[in-house]
Coordinates of C-alpha atoms in Angstrom, one line a residue:
M11 CA 7.4 -118.1 -48.7
Q12 CA 6.9 -114.7 -47.2
E13 CA 10.9 -112.8 -46.4
L14 CA 11.1 -111.2 -43.2
D15 CA 12.3 -107.9 -43.7
P16 CA 15.6 -107.4 -41.9
T17 CA 14.1 -103.5 -39.8
I18 CA 11.4 -106.1 -38.5
L19 CA 14.7 -108.4 -37.4
Q20 CA 16.5 -106.1 -36.2
K21 CA 13.8 -104.9 -34.1
A22 CA 12.3 -108.1 -32.7
N23 CA 16.4 -108.7 -32.0
S24 CA 16.7 -105.4 -29.8
W25 CA 13.0 -106.9 -27.8
L26 CA 14.9 -110.2 -27.7
E27 CA 18.6 -108.0 -26.2
G28 CA 16.7 -105.7 -23.8
N29 CA 15.7 -105.7 -21.1
Y30 CA 12.9 -107.0 -21.4
D31 CA 11.0 -110.1 -19.8
A32 CA 11.3 -114.0 -20.7
E33 CA 7.4 -114.9 -21.2
V34 CA 7.4 -112.0 -24.1
K35 CA 11.0 -112.5 -25.4
A36 CA 9.8 -116.3 -25.9
Q37 CA 6.6 -115.1 -28.0
I38 CA 8.7 -113.7 -29.9
Q39 CA 11.5 -116.3 -30.1
K40 CA 8.4 -118.6 -31.4
M41 CA 7.4 -116.1 -34.2
I42 CA 10.5 -116.6 -35.2
D43 CA 11.6 -119.7 -35.6
D44 CA 7.9 -120.9 -36.4
K45 CA 8.6 -117.7 -39.4
A46 CA 5.9 -116.2 -38.9
Y47 CA 6.0 -113.4 -40.8
T48 CA 3.4 -111.9 -41.5
E49 CA 2.3 -111.5 -37.6
L50 CA 6.1 -110.9 -36.4
T51 CA 5.9 -107.5 -38.7
D52 CA 2.1 -106.5 -37.8
S53 CA 3.5 -106.6 -34.6
F54 CA 7.1 -104.7 -35.4
Y55 CA 6.8 -102.7 -38.0
R56 CA 5.1 -99.3 -36.2
D57 CA 5.7 -97.8 -32.9
L58 CA 1.7 -97.6 -31.8
E59 CA 0.8 -94.2 -32.2
F60 CA -1.8 -91.6 -29.8
G61 CA -4.8 -91.4 -33.0
T62 CA -8.0 -90.3 -32.1
G63 CA -8.8 -92.7 -29.0
G64 CA -5.7 -93.0 -28.0
L65 CA -3.8 -96.0 -27.8
R66 CA -4.9 -99.0 -29.3
G67 CA -4.5 -101.8 -30.3
I68 CA -3.9 -106.2 -29.8
M69 CA -2.0 -106.7 -27.0
G70 CA 0.6 -108.9 -27.1
P71 CA 5.1 -108.5 -28.2
G72 CA 5.5 -106.3 -29.7
S73 CA 5.8 -102.5 -30.2
N74 CA 3.1 -102.2 -32.4
R75 CA 1.2 -104.0 -29.7
I76 CA -0.6 -103.5 -26.6
N77 CA 1.9 -104.9 -23.5
K78 CA 3.1 -103.8 -20.2
Y79 CA 6.3 -101.9 -22.3
T80 CA 3.6 -100.0 -25.5
I81 CA 1.4 -98.3 -21.8
G82 CA 4.0 -98.1 -19.7
S83 CA 6.7 -96.3 -22.0
A84 CA 3.4 -94.1 -23.3
T85 CA 2.8 -93.2 -19.4
Q86 CA 7.4 -93.0 -18.3
G87 CA 5.9 -90.4 -21.9
L88 CA 2.9 -88.6 -20.6
A89 CA 4.6 -87.9 -16.7
N90 CA 7.4 -86.4 -18.8
Y91 CA 5.0 -84.3 -20.8
L92 CA 3.4 -83.1 -17.2
K93 CA 6.4 -82.0 -15.1
K94 CA 7.3 -80.1 -18.4
T95 CA 4.0 -78.7 -18.7
Y96 CA 4.2 -77.9 -15.2
P97 CA 7.0 -78.1 -13.4
G98 CA 7.5 -77.3 -9.7
E99 CA 3.4 -78.1 -9.2
K100 CA 2.3 -81.0 -7.2
I101 CA 0.6 -83.9 -10.5
K102 CA -2.0 -85.0 -10.2
V103 CA -3.6 -88.3 -11.8
A104 CA -6.8 -90.5 -12.5
I105 CA -6.7 -93.9 -13.5
A106 CA -9.1 -96.1 -14.5
H107 CA -10.0 -99.5 -16.2
D108 CA -12.9 -101.5 -17.2
S109 CA -13.3 -105.1 -17.9
R110 CA -11.1 -106.4 -20.9
N111 CA -8.6 -109.0 -20.3
N112 CA -5.2 -107.6 -18.5
A113 CA -6.5 -104.3 -18.4
D114 CA -6.4 -105.0 -14.7
L115 CA -2.9 -105.5 -14.5
F116 CA -2.1 -102.4 -16.9
S117 CA -4.2 -100.0 -15.2
G118 CA -1.6 -101.3 -12.4
I119 CA 1.3 -100.3 -14.8
T120 CA 0.2 -97.0 -15.3
A121 CA 0.0 -96.7 -12.2
D122 CA 3.7 -97.6 -11.1
V123 CA 4.8 -95.3 -13.3
F124 CA 3.4 -92.8 -12.6
S125 CA 3.7 -93.0 -9.1
A126 CA 7.8 -93.8 -9.4
N127 CA 7.3 -90.4 -11.6
G128 CA 6.6 -88.3 -8.0
I129 CA 3.5 -88.2 -9.9
H130 CA 0.4 -87.9 -7.4
V131 CA -2.6 -91.2 -8.5
Y132 CA -6.0 -91.4 -7.5
F133 CA -7.1 -95.4 -8.7
F134 CA -10.1 -96.9 -9.1
K135 CA -9.8 -99.8 -7.4
A136 CA -12.9 -101.7 -9.1
L137 CA -13.3 -102.0 -12.9
R138 CA -15.2 -98.2 -13.4
P139 CA -17.4 -96.5 -16.4
T140 CA -15.3 -94.1 -19.0
P141 CA -17.6 -91.3 -18.0
E142 CA -16.7 -91.0 -14.5
L143 CA -12.9 -91.6 -15.0
S144 CA -13.8 -87.8 -16.8
F145 CA -15.2 -86.6 -13.8
A146 CA -12.3 -87.7 -11.5
V147 CA -10.0 -85.7 -13.0
R148 CA -12.5 -82.6 -13.3
H149 CA -13.5 -83.2 -9.1
F150 CA -9.8 -84.2 -8.4
G151 CA -8.5 -81.4 -10.1
C152 CA -6.4 -83.5 -11.8
K153 CA -3.4 -82.3 -14.8
S154 CA -4.0 -86.0 -16.8
G155 CA -6.1 -89.5 -16.5
V156 CA -5.7 -92.9 -18.1
M157 CA -8.4 -94.8 -18.7
L158 CA -7.7 -97.9 -19.8
T159 CA -10.0 -99.6 -22.4
A160 CA -10.7 -100.7 -26.5
S161 CA -14.2 -99.4 -26.0
H162 CA -15.3 -101.9 -28.3
N163 CA -13.3 -104.2 -30.4
P164 CA -12.7 -107.2 -30.3
K165 CA -11.4 -109.4 -27.4
E166 CA -8.1 -109.0 -28.5
Y167 CA -7.8 -105.4 -28.3
N168 CA -7.1 -103.3 -25.2
G169 CA -6.3 -99.7 -25.6
Y170 CA -4.9 -96.8 -23.7
K171 CA -7.3 -93.4 -23.5
A172 CA -5.4 -90.1 -22.5
Y173 CA -7.0 -86.9 -21.0
G174 CA -5.7 -83.6 -20.4
D175 CA -7.1 -81.6 -17.2
D176 CA -9.9 -80.4 -18.2
G177 CA -11.4 -84.2 -17.8
G178 CA -10.6 -84.1 -22.4
Q179 CA -9.3 -86.0 -23.9
F180 CA -6.1 -84.8 -25.5
V181 CA -6.2 -82.3 -28.1
A182 CA -3.5 -80.4 -30.2
P183 CA -0.5 -79.0 -29.4
H184 CA -0.5 -81.4 -26.6
D185 CA -1.2 -84.1 -27.9
A186 CA 1.4 -84.5 -30.3
A187 CA 3.6 -82.5 -27.3
V188 CA 2.3 -85.6 -25.3
M189 CA 3.7 -88.2 -28.6
D190 CA 6.3 -86.4 -28.9
E191 CA 7.6 -87.3 -24.9
V192 CA 6.5 -90.9 -26.0
A193 CA 9.0 -91.1 -28.9
A194 CA 11.2 -89.7 -27.2
I195 CA 11.7 -93.2 -25.0
K196 CA 14.0 -95.0 -26.8
S197 CA 15.0 -97.6 -24.6
I198 CA 12.7 -99.3 -22.2
D199 CA 15.1 -98.7 -19.7
E200 CA 14.1 -94.8 -19.7
V201 CA 11.4 -96.2 -18.2
N202 CA 10.3 -95.9 -14.4
F203 CA 8.3 -99.1 -13.2
T204 CA 9.4 -98.8 -9.5
R205 CA 6.1 -98.0 -7.3
V206 CA 5.9 -95.6 -4.5
D207 CA 3.5 -96.7 -2.8
A208 CA 2.5 -93.4 -0.5
N209 CA 1.8 -91.3 -4.6
I210 CA -1.6 -94.0 -5.0
E211 CA -5.0 -93.4 -3.1
E212 CA -7.6 -96.3 -4.2
I213 CA -11.6 -94.2 -4.9
G214 CA -13.8 -95.8 -6.3
E215 CA -17.6 -95.9 -4.1
E216 CA -17.9 -91.9 -2.5
I217 CA -17.1 -90.9 -7.0
D218 CA -20.0 -92.8 -7.2
V219 CA -22.2 -91.1 -5.3
L220 CA -20.6 -87.7 -6.3
Y221 CA -21.1 -88.3 -10.2
L222 CA -25.0 -89.4 -9.5
D223 CA -25.6 -86.6 -7.2
N224 CA -24.3 -84.4 -9.9
I225 CA -26.0 -85.8 -13.0
T226 CA -29.1 -86.5 -11.8
T227 CA -29.8 -82.5 -10.9
L228 CA -29.8 -82.7 -15.3
S229 CA -33.4 -84.5 -15.5
V230 CA -35.3 -82.3 -17.5
S231 CA -39.4 -84.3 -16.1
P232 CA -39.6 -85.4 -13.0
D233 CA -43.0 -85.6 -13.6
A234 CA -43.4 -87.6 -16.2
I235 CA -41.3 -90.1 -14.7
K236 CA -42.9 -90.8 -11.4
R237 CA -46.0 -91.0 -13.7
Q238 CA -44.3 -93.6 -15.8
K239 CA -41.6 -95.1 -13.2
D240 CA -43.3 -98.4 -13.9
L241 CA -41.6 -98.3 -17.9
K242 CA -40.2 -101.3 -18.3
I243 CA -36.7 -100.9 -19.3
V244 CA -34.4 -103.7 -19.9
F245 CA -30.4 -103.2 -19.7
S246 CA -27.5 -105.5 -20.8
P247 CA -24.0 -104.1 -20.1
I248 CA -21.9 -106.8 -22.0
H249 CA -19.8 -107.5 -19.6
G250 CA -18.8 -104.8 -19.4
T251 CA -18.9 -101.9 -17.0
G252 CA -21.8 -100.4 -17.2
I253 CA -23.0 -102.5 -14.6
T254 CA -21.1 -100.8 -11.4
L255 CA -23.8 -97.6 -12.4
V256 CA -25.9 -97.4 -15.1
P257 CA -29.1 -99.5 -12.6
Q258 CA -28.0 -96.7 -10.1
A259 CA -28.6 -93.8 -12.7
L260 CA -31.9 -95.1 -13.5
E261 CA -32.9 -95.7 -10.0
R262 CA -31.9 -92.5 -9.2
F263 CA -34.2 -90.8 -12.1
G264 CA -37.1 -92.2 -11.0
F265 CA -37.1 -95.4 -12.7
E266 CA -37.9 -98.7 -10.5
N267 CA -39.2 -102.1 -13.2
V268 CA -34.9 -101.5 -14.8
I269 CA -34.7 -105.6 -16.7
L270 CA -31.3 -107.4 -16.4
V271 CA -29.8 -109.3 -19.1
D272 CA -28.4 -112.1 -15.8
E273 CA -26.0 -113.4 -18.5
Q274 CA -24.6 -110.3 -19.4
T275 CA -23.8 -108.8 -16.2
T276 CA -20.8 -110.5 -14.7
P277 CA -17.8 -108.6 -16.0
D278 CA -15.7 -110.1 -18.4
G279 CA -13.7 -109.8 -20.8
N280 CA -14.0 -112.7 -22.6
F281 CA -17.0 -111.8 -23.7
P282 CA -18.8 -114.8 -23.8
T283 CA -22.4 -114.0 -25.6
V284 CA -21.5 -111.7 -28.5
V285 CA -18.9 -111.7 -31.4
Y286 CA -17.9 -108.3 -30.7
P287 CA -18.9 -106.4 -27.3
N288 CA -20.6 -103.5 -29.4
P289 CA -24.4 -102.5 -29.6
E290 CA -23.5 -100.5 -32.8
E291 CA -24.3 -104.3 -34.2
K292 CA -27.7 -106.2 -33.6
E293 CA -25.8 -109.6 -32.9
A294 CA -24.3 -107.8 -29.4
L295 CA -28.5 -106.7 -28.6
T296 CA -29.5 -110.6 -29.6
L297 CA -30.2 -111.7 -24.9
A298 CA -31.2 -107.9 -24.3
L299 CA -34.2 -108.1 -27.6
K300 CA -35.3 -111.9 -26.0
K301 CA -35.9 -110.6 -23.1
A302 CA -37.9 -107.1 -23.8
Q303 CA -40.2 -109.4 -26.0
D304 CA -40.9 -112.2 -23.2
T305 CA -40.9 -108.9 -20.9
D306 CA -43.0 -107.3 -22.9
A307 CA -40.7 -104.6 -22.5
D308 CA -41.5 -100.4 -23.3
L309 CA -36.6 -100.2 -24.1
V310 CA -33.6 -102.0 -24.4
L311 CA -31.2 -99.9 -23.5
A312 CA -26.8 -101.4 -23.9
T313 CA -24.0 -100.3 -23.1
D314 CA -20.1 -101.0 -24.7
P315 CA -17.6 -102.6 -22.5
D316 CA -16.3 -98.8 -20.2
A317 CA -20.1 -97.5 -20.9
D318 CA -19.0 -94.8 -23.3
R319 CA -21.5 -95.8 -26.1
V320 CA -25.6 -97.1 -25.6
G321 CA -27.6 -98.9 -27.6
I322 CA -30.9 -98.3 -27.9
A323 CA -34.4 -100.6 -29.9
V324 CA -37.7 -99.2 -29.7
K325 CA -41.4 -100.9 -30.5
N326 CA -42.6 -99.7 -34.0
S327 CA -46.5 -98.9 -35.0
D328 CA -46.4 -102.7 -35.4
G329 CA -45.4 -103.5 -31.6
E330 CA -42.1 -104.8 -32.8
F331 CA -38.4 -104.7 -31.5
V332 CA -36.0 -102.3 -33.7
L333 CA -33.2 -100.6 -33.7
L334 CA -32.2 -97.3 -33.4
N335 CA -28.7 -95.4 -34.8
G336 CA -26.7 -93.3 -33.0
N337 CA -28.0 -90.7 -35.9
Q338 CA -31.7 -91.4 -34.7
T339 CA -31.4 -92.6 -31.2
G340 CA -28.8 -88.3 -30.8
T341 CA -31.8 -87.1 -33.1
M342 CA -34.6 -88.0 -30.7
L343 CA -32.1 -87.2 -27.0
I344 CA -31.7 -83.5 -29.1
N345 CA -35.4 -82.8 -30.0
Y346 CA -36.2 -84.2 -26.1
L347 CA -34.5 -82.3 -24.4
L348 CA -34.4 -78.8 -26.6
T349 CA -38.4 -79.6 -26.6
A350 CA -37.7 -80.4 -22.6
W351 CA -36.1 -77.0 -22.0
E352 CA -38.3 -74.6 -24.2
E353 CA -41.7 -75.8 -22.6
K354 CA -39.3 -75.2 -18.5
G355 CA -39.4 -71.4 -20.0
K356 CA -35.2 -72.9 -19.6
L357 CA -34.0 -71.2 -23.3
T358 CA -32.1 -68.2 -22.7
G359 CA -30.3 -68.3 -26.0
K360 CA -27.0 -68.4 -24.7
E361 CA -27.7 -72.6 -25.2
Y362 CA -25.3 -74.9 -27.5
I363 CA -25.2 -78.1 -28.8
V364 CA -22.4 -79.9 -30.1
K365 CA -22.4 -82.8 -33.0
T366 CA -20.0 -84.2 -35.1
I367 CA -19.4 -83.4 -39.1
V368 CA -20.3 -86.7 -40.1
T369 CA -22.8 -87.4 -37.6
T370 CA -26.6 -86.1 -39.2
Y371 CA -27.6 -83.1 -40.0
L372 CA -30.7 -83.7 -38.8
I373 CA -29.6 -82.4 -36.2
D374 CA -28.5 -79.4 -36.9
K375 CA -31.8 -78.4 -38.3
I376 CA -33.9 -79.2 -35.5
A377 CA -31.9 -76.4 -33.2
E378 CA -32.3 -74.4 -36.5
A379 CA -35.9 -74.0 -35.3
K380 CA -36.1 -73.5 -31.8
N381 CA -33.0 -70.8 -31.8
V382 CA -30.2 -73.3 -30.4
T383 CA -26.5 -73.3 -32.1
C384 CA -25.7 -75.6 -33.1
Y385 CA -21.3 -76.7 -33.4
N386 CA -20.2 -78.6 -35.6
T387 CA -16.5 -80.6 -35.0
L388 CA -14.8 -82.7 -36.5
T389 CA -15.0 -86.6 -36.1
G390 CA -13.7 -87.6 -32.1
F391 CA -15.2 -87.3 -28.5
K392 CA -12.2 -84.8 -28.5
Y393 CA -12.9 -81.8 -30.2
I394 CA -16.4 -81.5 -29.1
G395 CA -14.8 -81.0 -24.7
E396 CA -12.2 -78.7 -26.3
L397 CA -15.6 -76.6 -27.8
M398 CA -17.2 -77.4 -23.9
T399 CA -14.4 -76.4 -22.2
K400 CA -13.3 -73.3 -24.6
F401 CA -17.0 -72.1 -24.0
E402 CA -17.4 -73.0 -20.5
G403 CA -18.7 -70.2 -18.1
Q404 CA -20.2 -68.8 -21.4
Q405 CA -22.2 -70.2 -23.0
T406 CA -24.4 -73.5 -21.8
F407 CA -23.8 -76.7 -22.9
I408 CA -27.4 -78.8 -22.8
G409 CA -26.3 -81.8 -25.4
G410 CA -24.2 -83.3 -27.7
G411 CA -22.9 -86.4 -30.0
E412 CA -22.0 -88.8 -32.3
E413 CA -23.0 -90.7 -34.9
S414 CA -21.4 -94.3 -33.0
Y415 CA -23.8 -94.2 -30.1
G416 CA -21.8 -91.2 -28.1
Y417 CA -24.0 -89.0 -26.0
L418 CA -23.4 -86.4 -22.9
I419 CA -26.1 -84.5 -21.7
G420 CA -25.0 -81.5 -18.8
D421 CA -21.0 -80.0 -19.1
F422 CA -20.1 -82.8 -15.6
V423 CA -18.2 -84.6 -17.7
R424 CA -16.1 -83.8 -20.7
D425 CA -15.8 -87.0 -22.9
K426 CA -18.5 -89.6 -24.3
D427 CA -21.4 -90.6 -21.5
A428 CA -23.6 -94.0 -21.9
V429 CA -24.9 -93.7 -18.5
V430 CA -26.9 -90.0 -18.2
S431 CA -27.9 -91.3 -21.9
S432 CA -28.7 -94.1 -20.7
A433 CA -31.4 -92.1 -17.5
F434 CA -31.7 -89.6 -20.4
I435 CA -33.3 -91.9 -22.5
A436 CA -34.9 -93.6 -20.0
E437 CA -36.6 -90.3 -19.6
M438 CA -37.4 -89.4 -22.6
T439 CA -39.7 -92.5 -23.7
A440 CA -40.7 -91.3 -20.3
Y441 CA -41.6 -88.5 -21.6
Y442 CA -43.5 -89.0 -24.7
K443 CA -45.6 -92.5 -23.2
D444 CA -46.9 -89.8 -20.5
K445 CA -48.1 -87.9 -23.8
G446 CA -49.9 -91.4 -25.1
S447 CA -47.0 -91.4 -27.7
S448 CA -43.7 -93.3 -28.3
L449 CA -40.4 -92.9 -28.5
F450 CA -40.7 -94.7 -32.4
E451 CA -42.9 -92.1 -33.2
A452 CA -41.9 -89.3 -31.7
L453 CA -39.4 -90.1 -34.4
L454 CA -41.3 -90.7 -37.7
D455 CA -43.1 -87.1 -36.1
T456 CA -39.2 -85.3 -36.1
Y457 CA -39.1 -86.7 -39.7
V458 CA -42.7 -85.5 -41.0
Q459 CA -41.7 -81.5 -38.9
Y460 CA -37.9 -81.7 -40.4
G461 CA -38.1 -84.0 -43.5
F462 CA -36.6 -87.7 -42.8
Y463 CA -32.6 -87.7 -43.5
K464 CA -31.1 -91.5 -43.4
E465 CA -27.6 -92.6 -42.9
K466 CA -25.4 -95.2 -43.3
L467 CA -21.8 -96.2 -42.2
I468 CA -20.1 -98.3 -45.1
S469 CA -16.2 -99.7 -43.3
L470 CA -14.0 -101.8 -45.5
T471 CA -11.7 -103.2 -42.9
K472 CA -7.6 -103.8 -44.0
K473 CA -5.3 -105.1 -41.5
G474 CA -1.7 -103.9 -41.4
K475 CA 1.7 -102.8 -43.4
T476 CA -0.6 -103.5 -46.7
G477 CA -4.1 -103.0 -45.7
A478 CA -2.7 -99.4 -43.9
E479 CA -1.2 -98.4 -47.2
E480 CA -4.5 -99.4 -50.1
I481 CA -6.3 -96.8 -47.2
V482 CA -3.6 -94.3 -48.1
A483 CA -3.7 -94.9 -51.9
M484 CA -7.8 -95.0 -52.0
M485 CA -8.1 -91.3 -50.2
D486 CA -5.6 -90.4 -52.9
K487 CA -7.7 -91.5 -55.9
F488 CA -10.3 -89.8 -53.6
R489 CA -9.0 -86.6 -53.4
K490 CA -7.1 -85.9 -57.6
N491 CA -10.1 -87.8 -59.3
P492 CA -13.4 -86.9 -56.9
P493 CA -16.7 -88.2 -58.1
A494 CA -18.8 -85.8 -60.6
T495 CA -22.3 -87.1 -59.8
L496 CA -23.3 -90.2 -57.1
G497 CA -27.1 -91.4 -56.2
G498 CA -27.6 -89.2 -59.5
S499 CA -27.4 -85.5 -58.1
K500 CA -23.6 -83.9 -59.2
V501 CA -21.9 -83.0 -56.6
I502 CA -21.1 -79.4 -55.9
T503 CA -19.1 -78.9 -53.6
L504 CA -15.6 -81.3 -52.3
K505 CA -14.2 -80.6 -48.8
D506 CA -10.8 -81.9 -47.6
Y507 CA -10.2 -81.5 -43.6
E508 CA -6.3 -82.6 -44.1
R509 CA -6.1 -79.0 -46.9
S510 CA -8.4 -77.1 -45.0
M511 CA -10.2 -76.4 -47.8
Q512 CA -13.7 -76.3 -49.8
T513 CA -13.4 -75.9 -53.4
D514 CA -17.4 -74.8 -55.0
L515 CA -16.4 -77.7 -58.5
E516 CA -18.5 -75.3 -60.5
T517 CA -17.3 -71.7 -59.9
K518 CA -13.7 -73.5 -58.1
I519 CA -13.7 -71.2 -55.6
I520 CA -12.3 -71.8 -52.5
T521 CA -12.6 -71.3 -49.2
I522 CA -10.6 -72.3 -45.7
I523 CA -12.5 -74.7 -43.2
D524 CA -12.1 -73.6 -39.6
L525 CA -11.2 -77.0 -37.8
P526 CA -7.7 -78.4 -37.2
Q527 CA -6.3 -80.5 -40.5
S528 CA -7.8 -84.7 -40.4
D529 CA -8.2 -86.3 -42.6
V530 CA -11.2 -86.4 -44.1
L531 CA -12.5 -86.0 -46.9
Q532 CA -16.9 -84.7 -48.0
F533 CA -18.4 -84.8 -52.0
I534 CA -22.4 -82.4 -50.7
T535 CA -24.1 -82.9 -54.0
Q536 CA -26.7 -80.4 -54.7
D537 CA -29.7 -82.5 -54.0
G538 CA -28.2 -82.6 -50.0
S539 CA -26.4 -85.8 -49.7
I540 CA -23.2 -85.6 -48.2
I541 CA -20.6 -88.7 -48.0
S542 CA -17.2 -88.8 -45.9
A543 CA -14.6 -90.6 -46.6
R544 CA -12.7 -91.1 -43.6
P545 CA -9.6 -93.6 -41.9
S546 CA -10.1 -95.0 -38.3
G547 CA -7.5 -93.4 -36.8
T548 CA -7.2 -96.4 -34.2
E549 CA -8.5 -100.2 -36.1
P550 CA -7.6 -101.1 -39.2
K551 CA -10.5 -99.4 -40.8
I552 CA -11.3 -96.4 -44.2
K553 CA -14.8 -95.5 -43.5
F554 CA -17.6 -93.8 -45.6
Y555 CA -20.1 -92.3 -43.7
C556 CA -23.3 -91.4 -46.5
S557 CA -26.5 -88.9 -45.2
V558 CA -29.9 -88.6 -48.2
N559 CA -32.7 -87.0 -47.4
G560 CA -36.4 -86.0 -48.5
K561 CA -39.7 -85.8 -47.5
L562 CA -41.6 -88.4 -45.2
A563 CA -45.6 -87.0 -46.7
S564 CA -47.1 -88.7 -43.6
K565 CA -46.3 -91.4 -40.9
E566 CA -48.5 -94.6 -43.5
A567 CA -45.3 -93.8 -46.1
Y568 CA -42.5 -94.4 -43.9
A569 CA -42.0 -98.0 -45.0
E570 CA -41.9 -97.2 -48.2
T571 CA -40.0 -93.8 -48.3
D572 CA -37.2 -95.8 -46.1
K573 CA -36.9 -98.3 -48.9
Q574 CA -36.0 -94.7 -51.3
L575 CA -33.2 -93.6 -49.4
D576 CA -32.3 -97.2 -48.2
D577 CA -31.7 -97.7 -52.1
K578 CA -29.8 -94.0 -53.1
I579 CA -27.9 -95.1 -50.3
N580 CA -26.7 -98.2 -52.1
T581 CA -26.4 -96.4 -55.6
I582 CA -24.4 -93.7 -53.5
M583 CA -21.4 -96.7 -52.7
K584 CA -21.5 -98.1 -56.2
D585 CA -20.7 -95.2 -57.6
L586 CA -17.5 -95.0 -55.2
G587 CA -17.2 -98.0 -56.1
V588 CA -17.2 -99.0 -52.4

């Protein structure tokens, strides 16, 4: 039988003896009585920390779980940080939540703690998308904001995204400073839960109107939409917050034929019609695809619970619906935006786009051809937001995104935004249909023109304490013994973002990587393949991003070339032992 680490029992006992409610204590006592030591260890072996996406974890009792007390401690720590950072100032924050179970409860607790600390809270009275929270932070001149969400994680999860005064998630050195303040709270007795109603101001529809007004001004092809206003769009919010704004945004842009997936329109934290509420998963789009086939739609859109990511499906050359992955959608959005801006004479040389280092380099190639600067950041949209804030007033941000289905157009928000992205995906579909083409045909044309880039993400889940140790060991092995060849091509460059070092493996010349440190390794081969290894900051996973490319001689050669590139990816992953 598994032994229980005495330090785990000691930590559990501190909760049993501390100022926690009876229900939480009963749950902890039951784990001890039932000798559920694995669950007890996972609940207490560490304190939840801010990763690339903030605070995220499974709901339940314990220091490594999302509950009233970990949420309260995080908020007290954030409040302490804000009061130290802005002494003598009136501090304002905005709070929103998505459709997850307990998200409304946790948002209320967050508001209680802020208000108890003399901080003015703009509180969304009902569920709203993450990007609208970012918009509200900027609109009200807040010093911070909090979104209660676990994005597209399974239903057992919840989380807490903390935002800075620019509407983007905290970045260095502020993220570490917030973490230090949270870590400095050693007892739940240090958290002030006593709500002060006078410090809480409810907000709602008036912010919806302002936000929609702003994003509607970004439309580049209103004439094409007028001619294609009957474009058939199937939309599913997958039981999340997308229902509050996406249909309105599509209507504002001029689309009159939006078909909702009725079974998935009601917000529900149990996500009853899907296994995972993740638009990256084909299974989550099953009902939307059926609706699209039944109605002969042009486009399928599906957003995740907090409406910062969007998945899409379009008809291929045979009239069958196919899902585009995040790299393909991101490529098409950027290509469309740059092409439309170019046609309208809007490119002045001061525009730029942003993507992450694990997102397709086809985007870089398109930007280069259009003479638009493309910046690459670390994984995590907070780095894109940080760059946007840095260049505000000097250069014009057109759009950007990352392979994990998150995109942004315009600079009203500092996080990925499925609301504005859905509107623009519909707009570009109308644009290509207006030219007698389709989004899928346009994708093939892009491959023929710039090269066929194919990407695949392989995630290995390693749960709990032992899983975390396995992930560390894997990264250590790759650092010490990088592969000599991958997919039959020599590995010529190793990029170690944790050490900020790029090594030419042939000349042994080392150059500095001018990005913040991050636990990411990239192997670049002689034939242009790029393989990235990265432990997730928010999930018990290690992720491998594989990108290969080749020439697409013609649209007719798509299927054959696609298979060749797929085979190459499989060989590379085998070479890595994954």
